[in-house]
mmCIF file of C-alpha atoms and ligand atoms in Angstrom:
data_model
loop_
_atom_site.group_PDB
_atom_site.id
_atom_site.type_symbol
_atom_site.label_atom_id
_atom_site.label_comp_id
_atom_site.label_asym_id
_atom_site.label_seq_id
_atom_site.Cartn_x
_atom_site.Cartn_y
_atom_site.Cartn_z
ATOM 1 C CA MET A 1 118.649 121.306 91.288
ATOM 2 C CA PRO A 2 120.894 122.677 88.467
ATOM 3 C CA ILE A 3 119.158 123.980 85.352
ATOM 4 C CA ASP A 4 120.193 122.757 81.896
ATOM 5 C CA THR A 5 120.435 126.047 80.006
ATOM 6 C CA ALA A 6 120.490 124.210 76.659
ATOM 7 C CA ILE A 7 116.734 123.676 77.093
ATOM 8 C CA ALA A 8 114.898 127.026 76.916
ATOM 9 C CA ALA A 9 113.082 127.869 80.152
ATOM 10 C CA PRO A 10 109.303 128.332 79.943
ATOM 11 C CA ALA A 11 108.162 131.892 80.652
ATOM 12 C CA TRP A 12 107.473 133.293 84.125
ATOM 13 C CA ASP A 13 103.869 134.111 84.968
ATOM 14 C CA ASP A 14 102.927 136.202 88.031
ATOM 15 C CA ASP A 15 100.065 133.807 88.806
ATOM 16 C CA LEU A 16 102.408 130.863 89.337
ATOM 17 C CA PRO A 17 103.190 131.321 93.068
ATOM 18 C CA GLY A 18 99.458 131.539 93.864
ATOM 19 C CA ARG A 19 98.540 128.570 91.682
ATOM 20 C CA TYR A 20 101.236 126.430 93.271
ATOM 21 C CA ALA A 21 100.742 127.578 96.875
ATOM 22 C CA TRP A 22 99.788 123.941 97.679
ATOM 23 C CA LEU A 23 103.310 122.802 96.730
ATOM 24 C CA ARG A 24 105.269 124.963 99.182
ATOM 25 C CA PRO A 25 104.209 123.045 102.335
ATOM 26 C CA ARG A 26 104.995 119.726 100.583
ATOM 27 C CA LEU A 27 108.576 120.937 100.212
ATOM 28 C CA ALA A 28 108.934 122.517 103.657
ATOM 29 C CA GLY A 29 112.247 121.486 105.189
ATOM 30 C CA ALA A 30 113.798 120.540 101.820
ATOM 31 C CA ALA A 31 116.279 122.940 100.200
ATOM 32 C CA ALA A 32 114.005 122.957 97.125
ATOM 33 C CA CYS A 33 111.456 125.038 99.059
ATOM 34 C CA THR A 34 113.606 128.165 99.159
ATOM 35 C CA GLU A 35 114.201 128.109 95.406
ATOM 36 C CA LEU A 36 110.684 127.055 94.402
ATOM 37 C CA ASP A 37 109.747 130.200 92.410
ATOM 38 C CA PHE A 38 112.730 129.615 90.177
ATOM 39 C CA HIS A 39 111.409 126.140 89.248
ATOM 40 C CA LEU A 40 107.692 126.918 88.963
ATOM 41 C CA PRO A 41 107.734 127.691 85.204
ATOM 42 C CA TRP A 42 109.191 124.210 84.588
ATOM 43 C CA ILE A 43 106.742 122.510 86.922
ATOM 44 C CA ASP A 44 103.791 124.277 85.329
ATOM 45 C CA ALA A 45 104.967 123.550 81.778
ATOM 46 C CA ILE A 46 105.494 119.852 82.586
ATOM 47 C CA ARG A 47 102.060 119.529 84.148
ATOM 48 C CA ARG A 48 100.387 121.115 81.110
ATOM 49 C CA LEU A 49 102.399 119.059 78.647
ATOM 50 C CA LYS A 50 101.729 115.764 80.399
ATOM 51 C CA ALA A 51 97.978 116.469 80.294
ATOM 52 C CA GLN A 52 98.185 117.185 76.536
ATOM 53 C CA ARG A 53 100.154 113.989 75.946
ATOM 54 C CA GLY A 54 97.984 111.825 78.204
ATOM 55 C CA ALA A 55 101.222 110.899 79.962
ATOM 56 C CA LEU A 56 101.781 109.521 83.444
ATOM 57 C CA ILE A 57 104.914 110.475 85.389
ATOM 58 C CA LEU A 58 106.266 107.701 87.614
ATOM 59 C CA ALA A 59 108.968 108.775 90.085
ATOM 60 C CA HIS A 60 111.114 106.617 92.330
ATOM 61 C CA ASN A 61 111.310 107.472 96.037
ATOM 62 C CA TYR A 62 114.891 108.744 95.498
ATOM 63 C CA GLN A 63 113.899 111.424 93.016
ATOM 64 C CA HIS A 64 114.488 115.100 93.768
ATOM 65 C CA PRO A 65 111.620 116.628 95.838
ATOM 66 C CA LEU A 66 110.714 119.007 92.972
ATOM 67 C CA ILE A 67 110.004 115.993 90.773
ATOM 68 C CA PHE A 68 108.575 113.804 93.532
ATOM 69 C CA HIS A 69 106.132 116.410 94.855
ATOM 70 C CA GLY A 70 105.950 118.816 91.918
ATOM 71 C CA VAL A 71 105.202 116.713 88.840
ATOM 72 C CA ALA A 72 104.902 112.983 89.652
ATOM 73 C CA ASP A 73 101.525 111.244 89.308
ATOM 74 C CA MET A 74 102.721 108.141 91.062
ATOM 75 C CA THR A 75 105.679 107.587 93.408
ATOM 76 C CA GLY A 76 107.052 104.471 95.056
ATOM 77 C CA ASP A 77 109.682 101.751 95.252
ATOM 78 C CA SER A 78 110.806 99.638 92.304
ATOM 79 C CA LEU A 79 108.029 97.103 92.831
ATOM 80 C CA ALA A 80 105.270 99.711 93.039
ATOM 81 C CA LEU A 81 106.537 101.508 89.914
ATOM 82 C CA ALA A 82 106.702 98.222 87.994
ATOM 83 C CA ARG A 83 103.090 97.432 88.877
ATOM 84 C CA ALA A 84 101.826 100.982 88.327
ATOM 85 C CA GLY A 85 103.360 101.250 84.855
ATOM 86 C CA ARG A 86 101.765 97.993 83.785
ATOM 87 C CA GLU A 87 98.341 98.887 85.146
ATOM 88 C CA ALA A 88 98.344 102.531 84.018
ATOM 89 C CA ASP A 89 95.734 103.622 81.526
ATOM 90 C CA ALA A 90 98.131 105.977 79.709
ATOM 91 C CA GLU A 91 99.814 105.842 76.305
ATOM 92 C CA VAL A 92 102.965 107.533 77.519
ATOM 93 C CA LEU A 93 104.919 106.780 80.686
ATOM 94 C CA VAL A 94 107.728 109.059 81.881
ATOM 95 C CA LEU A 95 110.053 107.146 84.166
ATOM 96 C CA CYS A 96 111.868 109.461 86.583
ATOM 97 C CA GLY A 97 114.504 107.065 87.815
ATOM 98 C CA VAL A 98 117.490 105.133 86.487
ATOM 99 C CA GLY A 99 117.954 102.992 83.373
ATOM 100 C CA PHE A 100 116.852 99.625 84.727
ATOM 101 C CA MET A 101 113.581 101.199 85.941
ATOM 102 C CA GLY A 102 112.858 102.511 82.428
ATOM 103 C CA GLU A 103 113.600 99.072 80.967
ATOM 104 C CA THR A 104 111.324 97.408 83.521
ATOM 105 C CA ALA A 105 108.494 99.793 82.637
ATOM 106 C CA LYS A 106 108.935 99.126 78.903
ATOM 107 C CA LEU A 107 109.156 95.349 79.379
ATOM 108 C CA LEU A 108 105.896 95.339 81.307
ATOM 109 C CA SER A 109 104.146 97.795 78.960
ATOM 110 C CA PRO A 110 105.557 97.042 75.498
ATOM 111 C CA GLU A 111 102.667 98.839 73.799
ATOM 112 C CA LYS A 112 103.266 102.113 75.659
ATOM 113 C CA THR A 113 105.784 104.843 74.865
ATOM 114 C CA VAL A 114 108.216 104.848 77.790
ATOM 115 C CA LEU A 115 110.303 108.001 78.140
ATOM 116 C CA LEU A 116 113.474 108.013 80.232
ATOM 117 C CA PRO A 117 114.566 111.645 80.715
ATOM 118 C CA ALA A 118 118.127 110.646 81.704
ATOM 119 C CA PRO A 119 118.927 107.475 79.713
ATOM 120 C CA GLU A 120 122.560 107.498 80.844
ATOM 121 C CA ALA A 121 121.481 107.157 84.505
ATOM 122 C CA GLY A 122 123.012 103.830 85.469
ATOM 123 C CA CYS A 123 123.278 101.894 88.716
ATOM 124 C CA SER A 124 126.340 100.285 90.278
ATOM 125 C CA LEU A 125 124.337 97.106 90.875
ATOM 126 C CA ALA A 126 123.047 96.851 87.306
ATOM 127 C CA SER A 127 126.568 97.293 85.964
ATOM 128 C CA ALA A 128 128.014 94.672 88.357
ATOM 129 C CA ILE A 129 126.908 91.702 86.233
ATOM 130 C CA THR A 130 126.477 90.834 82.536
ATOM 131 C CA ALA A 131 124.353 88.276 80.700
ATOM 132 C CA GLU A 132 127.550 86.319 79.973
ATOM 133 C CA ASP A 133 128.312 86.209 83.732
ATOM 134 C CA VAL A 134 124.865 84.660 84.336
ATOM 135 C CA ARG A 135 125.375 82.050 81.615
ATOM 136 C CA ARG A 136 128.721 81.066 83.185
ATOM 137 C CA LEU A 137 127.133 80.890 86.645
ATOM 138 C CA ARG A 138 124.472 78.534 85.322
ATOM 139 C CA GLN A 139 127.164 76.269 83.882
ATOM 140 C CA ARG A 140 128.901 76.186 87.252
ATOM 141 C CA HIS A 141 125.625 75.461 89.106
ATOM 142 C CA PRO A 142 123.538 73.338 86.736
ATOM 143 C CA GLY A 143 119.846 73.180 87.572
ATOM 144 C CA VAL A 144 119.983 75.958 90.183
ATOM 145 C CA PRO A 145 117.423 78.684 89.349
ATOM 146 C CA VAL A 146 118.509 82.312 88.967
ATOM 147 C CA VAL A 147 116.756 85.068 90.932
ATOM 148 C CA SER A 148 117.757 88.529 89.681
ATOM 149 C CA TYR A 149 117.174 91.764 91.522
ATOM 150 C CA VAL A 150 115.325 94.249 89.284
ATOM 151 C CA ASN A 151 118.466 96.405 89.509
ATOM 152 C CA THR A 152 119.858 94.545 86.471
ATOM 153 C CA SER A 153 119.871 95.076 82.700
ATOM 154 C CA ALA A 154 117.177 93.567 80.489
ATOM 155 C CA ALA A 155 119.873 91.232 79.093
ATOM 156 C CA VAL A 156 120.572 89.851 82.601
ATOM 157 C CA LYS A 157 116.841 89.510 83.303
ATOM 158 C CA ALA A 158 116.537 87.509 80.085
ATOM 159 C CA GLU A 159 118.998 84.949 81.490
ATOM 160 C CA SER A 160 117.083 84.736 84.800
ATOM 161 C CA ASP A 161 114.210 82.551 85.946
ATOM 162 C CA VAL A 162 112.533 85.246 87.971
ATOM 163 C CA CYS A 163 113.165 88.812 89.180
ATOM 164 C CA CYS A 164 112.697 90.244 92.650
ATOM 165 C CA THR A 165 112.845 93.626 94.357
ATOM 166 C CA SER A 166 113.903 94.455 97.891
ATOM 167 C CA GLY A 167 110.166 94.498 98.698
ATOM 168 C CA ASN A 168 109.425 90.875 97.704
ATOM 169 C CA ALA A 169 112.784 89.015 97.602
ATOM 170 C CA VAL A 170 111.972 86.491 100.363
ATOM 171 C CA GLU A 171 108.598 85.543 98.836
ATOM 172 C CA VAL A 172 110.113 85.225 95.360
ATOM 173 C CA VAL A 173 112.979 82.990 96.570
ATOM 174 C CA GLU A 174 110.572 80.771 98.502
ATOM 175 C CA SER A 175 108.056 80.612 95.638
ATOM 176 C CA LEU A 176 110.503 78.484 93.647
ATOM 177 C CA GLY A 177 110.249 75.588 96.117
ATOM 178 C CA VAL A 178 113.932 74.622 95.772
ATOM 179 C CA PRO A 179 116.717 74.319 98.384
ATOM 180 C CA ARG A 180 119.245 76.621 96.587
ATOM 181 C CA VAL A 181 119.074 79.599 94.251
ATOM 182 C CA LEU A 182 121.579 81.829 92.506
ATOM 183 C CA PHE A 183 120.786 85.317 93.839
ATOM 184 C CA LEU A 184 122.270 88.292 92.038
ATOM 185 C CA PRO A 185 123.811 90.820 91.865
ATOM 186 C CA ASP A 186 123.621 92.364 95.386
ATOM 187 C CA ARG A 187 125.596 90.515 98.025
ATOM 188 C CA HIS A 188 124.182 92.662 100.841
ATOM 189 C CA LEU A 189 120.546 92.082 99.868
ATOM 190 C CA ALA A 190 121.405 88.368 99.602
ATOM 191 C CA ALA A 191 122.723 88.407 103.190
ATOM 192 C CA GLU A 192 119.560 90.115 104.431
ATOM 193 C CA VAL A 193 117.241 87.716 102.564
ATOM 194 C CA ALA A 194 119.244 84.715 103.861
ATOM 195 C CA LYS A 195 118.301 85.729 107.419
ATOM 196 C CA ALA A 196 114.602 85.255 106.607
ATOM 197 C CA THR A 197 114.604 81.991 104.646
ATOM 198 C CA ALA A 198 115.945 78.445 104.849
ATOM 199 C CA VAL A 199 116.716 78.519 101.098
ATOM 200 C CA GLU A 200 120.477 78.661 100.452
ATOM 201 C CA LEU A 201 121.460 81.741 98.422
ATOM 202 C CA ILE A 202 124.524 81.658 96.187
ATOM 203 C CA ALA A 203 125.298 85.382 95.933
ATOM 204 C CA TRP A 204 127.114 87.496 93.324
ATOM 205 C CA PRO A 205 129.564 90.074 94.729
ATOM 206 C CA GLY A 206 127.807 93.258 93.501
ATOM 207 C CA ALA A 207 126.941 96.231 95.728
ATOM 208 C CA CYS A 208 125.247 99.621 95.658
ATOM 209 C CA GLU A 209 127.826 102.417 95.817
ATOM 210 C CA VAL A 210 125.407 104.626 97.769
ATOM 211 C CA HIS A 211 124.419 102.188 100.522
ATOM 212 C CA GLU A 212 127.979 100.876 100.888
ATOM 213 C CA ALA A 213 129.015 104.383 101.983
ATOM 214 C CA PHE A 214 127.210 104.000 105.348
ATOM 215 C CA SER A 215 129.213 102.577 108.251
ATOM 216 C CA ALA A 216 128.060 100.616 111.286
ATOM 217 C CA GLU A 217 130.313 102.843 113.376
ATOM 218 C CA ASP A 218 128.269 105.919 112.319
ATOM 219 C CA LEU A 219 125.003 104.231 113.293
ATOM 220 C CA ARG A 220 126.403 103.173 116.703
ATOM 221 C CA ARG A 221 127.603 106.722 117.370
ATOM 222 C CA TRP A 222 124.230 108.297 116.419
ATOM 223 C CA LYS A 223 122.416 105.899 118.735
ATOM 224 C CA GLN A 224 124.872 106.475 121.586
ATOM 225 C CA ASP A 225 124.456 110.253 121.209
ATOM 226 C CA ASP A 226 120.640 110.034 121.138
ATOM 227 C CA ALA A 227 118.923 107.192 122.982
ATOM 228 C CA ARG A 228 115.500 108.069 121.476
ATOM 229 C CA LEU A 229 116.742 107.960 117.901
ATOM 230 C CA LYS A 230 115.350 105.213 115.635
ATOM 231 C CA VAL A 231 117.530 104.006 112.777
ATOM 232 C CA ILE A 232 115.960 102.340 109.723
ATOM 233 C CA ALA A 233 117.957 101.019 106.776
ATOM 234 C CA HIS A 234 117.630 99.740 103.210
ATOM 235 C CA PRO A 235 118.751 96.105 102.693
ATOM 236 C CA GLU A 236 121.363 97.217 100.138
ATOM 237 C CA CYS A 237 123.409 98.377 103.158
ATOM 238 C CA PRO A 238 126.240 96.101 104.341
ATOM 239 C CA ALA A 239 125.207 93.419 106.869
ATOM 240 C CA GLU A 240 126.980 95.136 109.773
ATOM 241 C CA VAL A 241 124.993 98.335 109.059
ATOM 242 C CA CYS A 242 121.674 96.428 108.855
ATOM 243 C CA ALA A 243 122.557 94.738 112.167
ATOM 244 C CA GLU A 244 122.537 98.152 113.901
ATOM 245 C CA ALA A 245 119.154 99.175 112.475
ATOM 246 C CA ASP A 246 115.764 99.002 114.218
ATOM 247 C CA PHE A 247 114.148 98.016 110.914
ATOM 248 C CA VAL A 248 115.381 97.011 107.452
ATOM 249 C CA GLY A 249 113.168 97.242 104.359
ATOM 250 C CA SER A 250 112.584 98.512 100.815
ATOM 251 C CA THR A 251 112.111 102.249 100.334
ATOM 252 C CA SER A 252 108.317 101.862 100.574
ATOM 253 C CA ALA A 253 108.620 99.545 103.574
ATOM 254 C CA LEU A 254 110.708 102.233 105.326
ATOM 255 C CA ALA A 255 107.923 104.763 104.725
ATOM 256 C CA GLY A 256 105.349 102.219 105.966
ATOM 257 C CA TRP A 257 107.370 101.631 109.135
ATOM 258 C CA LEU A 258 107.460 105.395 109.825
ATOM 259 C CA GLY A 259 103.682 105.552 109.419
ATOM 260 C CA ARG A 260 103.165 102.754 111.923
ATOM 261 C CA HIS A 261 105.769 103.791 114.530
ATOM 262 C CA ARG A 262 105.942 107.616 114.215
ATOM 263 C CA PRO A 263 109.243 108.036 116.093
ATOM 264 C CA GLU A 264 110.258 111.448 117.388
ATOM 265 C CA ARG A 265 113.569 111.319 115.492
ATOM 266 C CA VAL A 266 114.759 108.948 112.795
ATOM 267 C CA ALA A 267 117.885 108.364 110.733
ATOM 268 C CA LEU A 268 117.015 106.984 107.298
ATOM 269 C CA VAL A 269 119.988 104.913 106.207
ATOM 270 C CA THR A 270 119.374 105.155 102.483
ATOM 271 C CA GLU A 271 119.561 107.694 99.656
ATOM 272 C CA CYS A 272 118.911 111.044 101.257
ATOM 273 C CA SER A 273 116.266 112.497 98.906
ATOM 274 C CA MET A 274 113.971 109.960 100.525
ATOM 275 C CA ALA A 275 114.012 111.880 103.819
ATOM 276 C CA ASP A 276 113.327 115.161 101.967
ATOM 277 C CA ASN A 277 110.354 113.523 100.238
ATOM 278 C CA LEU A 278 108.922 111.946 103.388
ATOM 279 C CA ARG A 279 109.021 115.127 105.493
ATOM 280 C CA ALA A 280 105.797 116.270 103.836
ATOM 281 C CA ASP A 281 103.873 113.246 105.151
ATOM 282 C CA PHE A 282 105.544 113.209 108.581
ATOM 283 C CA PRO A 283 105.983 116.851 109.681
ATOM 284 C CA ALA A 284 106.229 115.820 113.357
ATOM 285 C CA ILE A 285 109.221 113.525 112.756
ATOM 286 C CA GLU A 286 112.740 114.944 112.809
ATOM 287 C CA PHE A 287 114.962 113.373 110.149
ATOM 288 C CA VAL A 288 118.653 113.219 111.084
ATOM 289 C CA GLY A 289 121.760 111.335 109.930
ATOM 290 C CA ALA A 290 124.226 111.356 107.044
ATOM 291 C CA CYS A 291 123.242 112.302 103.494
ATOM 292 C CA GLN A 292 124.262 109.958 100.665
ATOM 293 C CA LEU A 293 122.994 110.972 97.234
ATOM 294 C CA CYS A 294 122.719 108.572 94.302
ATOM 295 C CA PRO A 295 124.610 110.349 91.472
ATOM 296 C CA HIS A 296 122.562 108.439 88.880
ATOM 297 C CA MET A 297 119.151 109.399 90.264
ATOM 298 C CA ARG A 298 120.321 113.032 90.317
ATOM 299 C CA LEU A 299 120.723 113.110 86.539
ATOM 300 C CA VAL A 300 116.943 113.484 86.217
ATOM 301 C CA ASP A 301 115.896 117.127 86.484
ATOM 302 C CA LEU A 302 112.883 119.238 85.550
ATOM 303 C CA PRO A 303 114.248 120.560 82.212
ATOM 304 C CA ARG A 304 114.990 117.007 81.060
ATOM 305 C CA VAL A 305 111.509 115.796 82.051
ATOM 306 C CA TYR A 306 110.060 118.761 80.134
ATOM 307 C CA ALA A 307 112.213 118.066 77.054
ATOM 308 C CA ALA A 308 111.291 114.358 77.107
ATOM 309 C CA LEU A 309 107.579 115.182 77.114
ATOM 310 C CA ARG A 310 107.943 117.919 74.500
ATOM 311 C CA ASP A 311 109.992 115.811 72.039
ATOM 312 C CA LEU A 312 108.733 112.314 73.036
ATOM 313 C CA THR A 313 112.343 111.225 73.370
ATOM 314 C CA PRO A 314 114.512 109.497 74.664
ATOM 315 C CA GLN A 315 112.297 106.412 74.385
ATOM 316 C CA VAL A 316 113.243 103.080 75.935
ATOM 317 C CA GLU A 317 113.685 100.360 73.302
ATOM 318 C CA ILE A 318 114.644 96.783 74.096
ATOM 319 C CA GLU A 319 115.989 94.235 71.645
ATOM 320 C CA PRO A 320 113.163 91.817 70.790
ATOM 321 C CA ALA A 321 115.499 88.820 71.262
ATOM 322 C CA VAL A 322 115.981 89.868 74.898
ATOM 323 C CA ALA A 323 112.585 91.412 75.675
ATOM 324 C CA GLY A 324 110.420 88.269 75.634
ATOM 325 C CA ARG A 325 112.594 86.330 78.092
ATOM 326 C CA ALA A 326 113.214 89.360 80.340
ATOM 327 C CA ARG A 327 109.466 90.055 80.456
ATOM 328 C CA ARG A 328 108.763 86.463 81.525
ATOM 329 C CA ALA A 329 111.145 86.827 84.512
ATOM 330 C CA LEU A 330 109.413 90.065 85.548
ATOM 331 C CA GLU A 331 105.900 88.711 85.097
ATOM 332 C CA ARG A 332 106.769 85.620 87.083
ATOM 333 C CA MET A 333 107.806 87.976 89.905
ATOM 334 C CA LEU A 334 104.531 89.909 89.709
ATOM 335 C CA ASP A 335 102.597 86.634 89.923
ATOM 336 C CA VAL A 336 104.151 85.793 93.325
ATOM 337 C CA PRO A 337 101.526 86.637 95.947
ATOM 338 C CA PRO A 338 102.611 89.332 98.403
ATOM 339 C CA ALA A 339 103.369 88.115 101.950
ATOM 340 C CA ALA A 340 101.438 89.384 104.936
ATOM 341 C CA ARG A 341 103.196 92.527 106.226
ATOM 342 C CA ARG A 342 106.340 91.698 108.168
HETATM 343 P P1 13P B 401 113.572 99.991 96.227
HETATM 344 O O1 13P B 401 113.034 98.910 95.364
HETATM 345 O O2 13P B 401 113.581 99.649 97.683
HETATM 346 O O3 13P B 401 112.900 101.285 95.952
HETATM 347 O O4 13P B 401 115.125 100.184 95.888
HETATM 348 C C1 13P B 401 115.594 100.535 94.624
HETATM 349 C C2 13P B 401 116.968 101.037 94.685
HETATM 350 O O5 13P B 401 117.592 101.279 93.688
HETATM 351 C C3 13P B 401 117.541 101.218 95.996
HETATM 352 O O6 13P B 401 118.836 101.666 95.895
HETATM 353 FE FE1 SF4 B 402 121.604 101.829 92.010
HETATM 354 FE FE2 SF4 B 402 122.335 102.337 94.489
HETATM 355 FE FE3 SF4 B 402 121.531 104.340 92.945
HETATM 356 FE FE4 SF4 B 402 119.755 102.492 93.850
HETATM 357 S S1 SF4 B 402 120.912 103.984 95.047
HETATM 358 S S2 SF4 B 402 119.937 103.286 91.749
HETATM 359 S S3 SF4 B 402 121.041 100.655 93.815
HETATM 360 S S4 SF4 B 402 123.378 103.067 92.633
#
């Protein structure tokens, strides 16, 4: 993890390695383990500052292991973070993730201060569609409800009937009780959801730049080379990649599958910090496969989390004209009862 030298480093203290001895095994196997001493002053300063501020740090499963294991109070997929932020008894939330995750947290907790350490952290899905695109789609398909993936801007959510995540998309689509929905912006998630429902999905041609980098050919080769290998993929992967996988699910569903099946070796076909973060819980599993990093998630680092807590900035603010309607689409999603585990 590179250090931003513009933010002064907290001082070294000889007690730090002893006090954080618990952290080293959590990072075993991740590159972050070898450089841990270098980062301990930041980790310690963040933990002290967040206690003073009464802040809660929420980190997505794709965050760097130093953030995920070192400073986060709560980790999870987009759905879990959305729920946790809303339910948290804290005045300040620090969202370690990308822009749409910060907006979601603020929409669901308008009374809380929501800090986004890297506000420029975008997402190729969120930037694939605008509010104007949604309005035009509605004109072309009058009366067809709009289901938006949470990986969208607040302005797009405001034009939507309901949001979904990769963890609840099928239930959300079916909750509307209609034969057709507009499903945006991820065409690959749409293809995966279409396999599990009779509802017709009219998809938008957006895609995640990280998951599109995996190829079905790679997965076939890994499995040919190693008959015992299990391959599990995120539904943002192209359909031909998902077709080669033993299981397809949200980031938390992938972790849940590992817990239930405990394979000897697994290739996680998703952002590769996820494997680094999961090693701590599954030391007996060997994680193999290609590494694809999300360049947006990587913009969050320890010095920026520290600076956000110290200065209480950058804060997420959402235009009031957009916020009310966007919040309704998110709350409607959270009201959809979860399905029994698939
Ligand atoms: P999850 O909701 O599965 O965590 O996915 C979010 C995301 O951005 C995946 O690329
Ligand atoms: Fe967006 Fe893909 Fe990065 Fe997830 S991994 S935040 S979908 S660009």
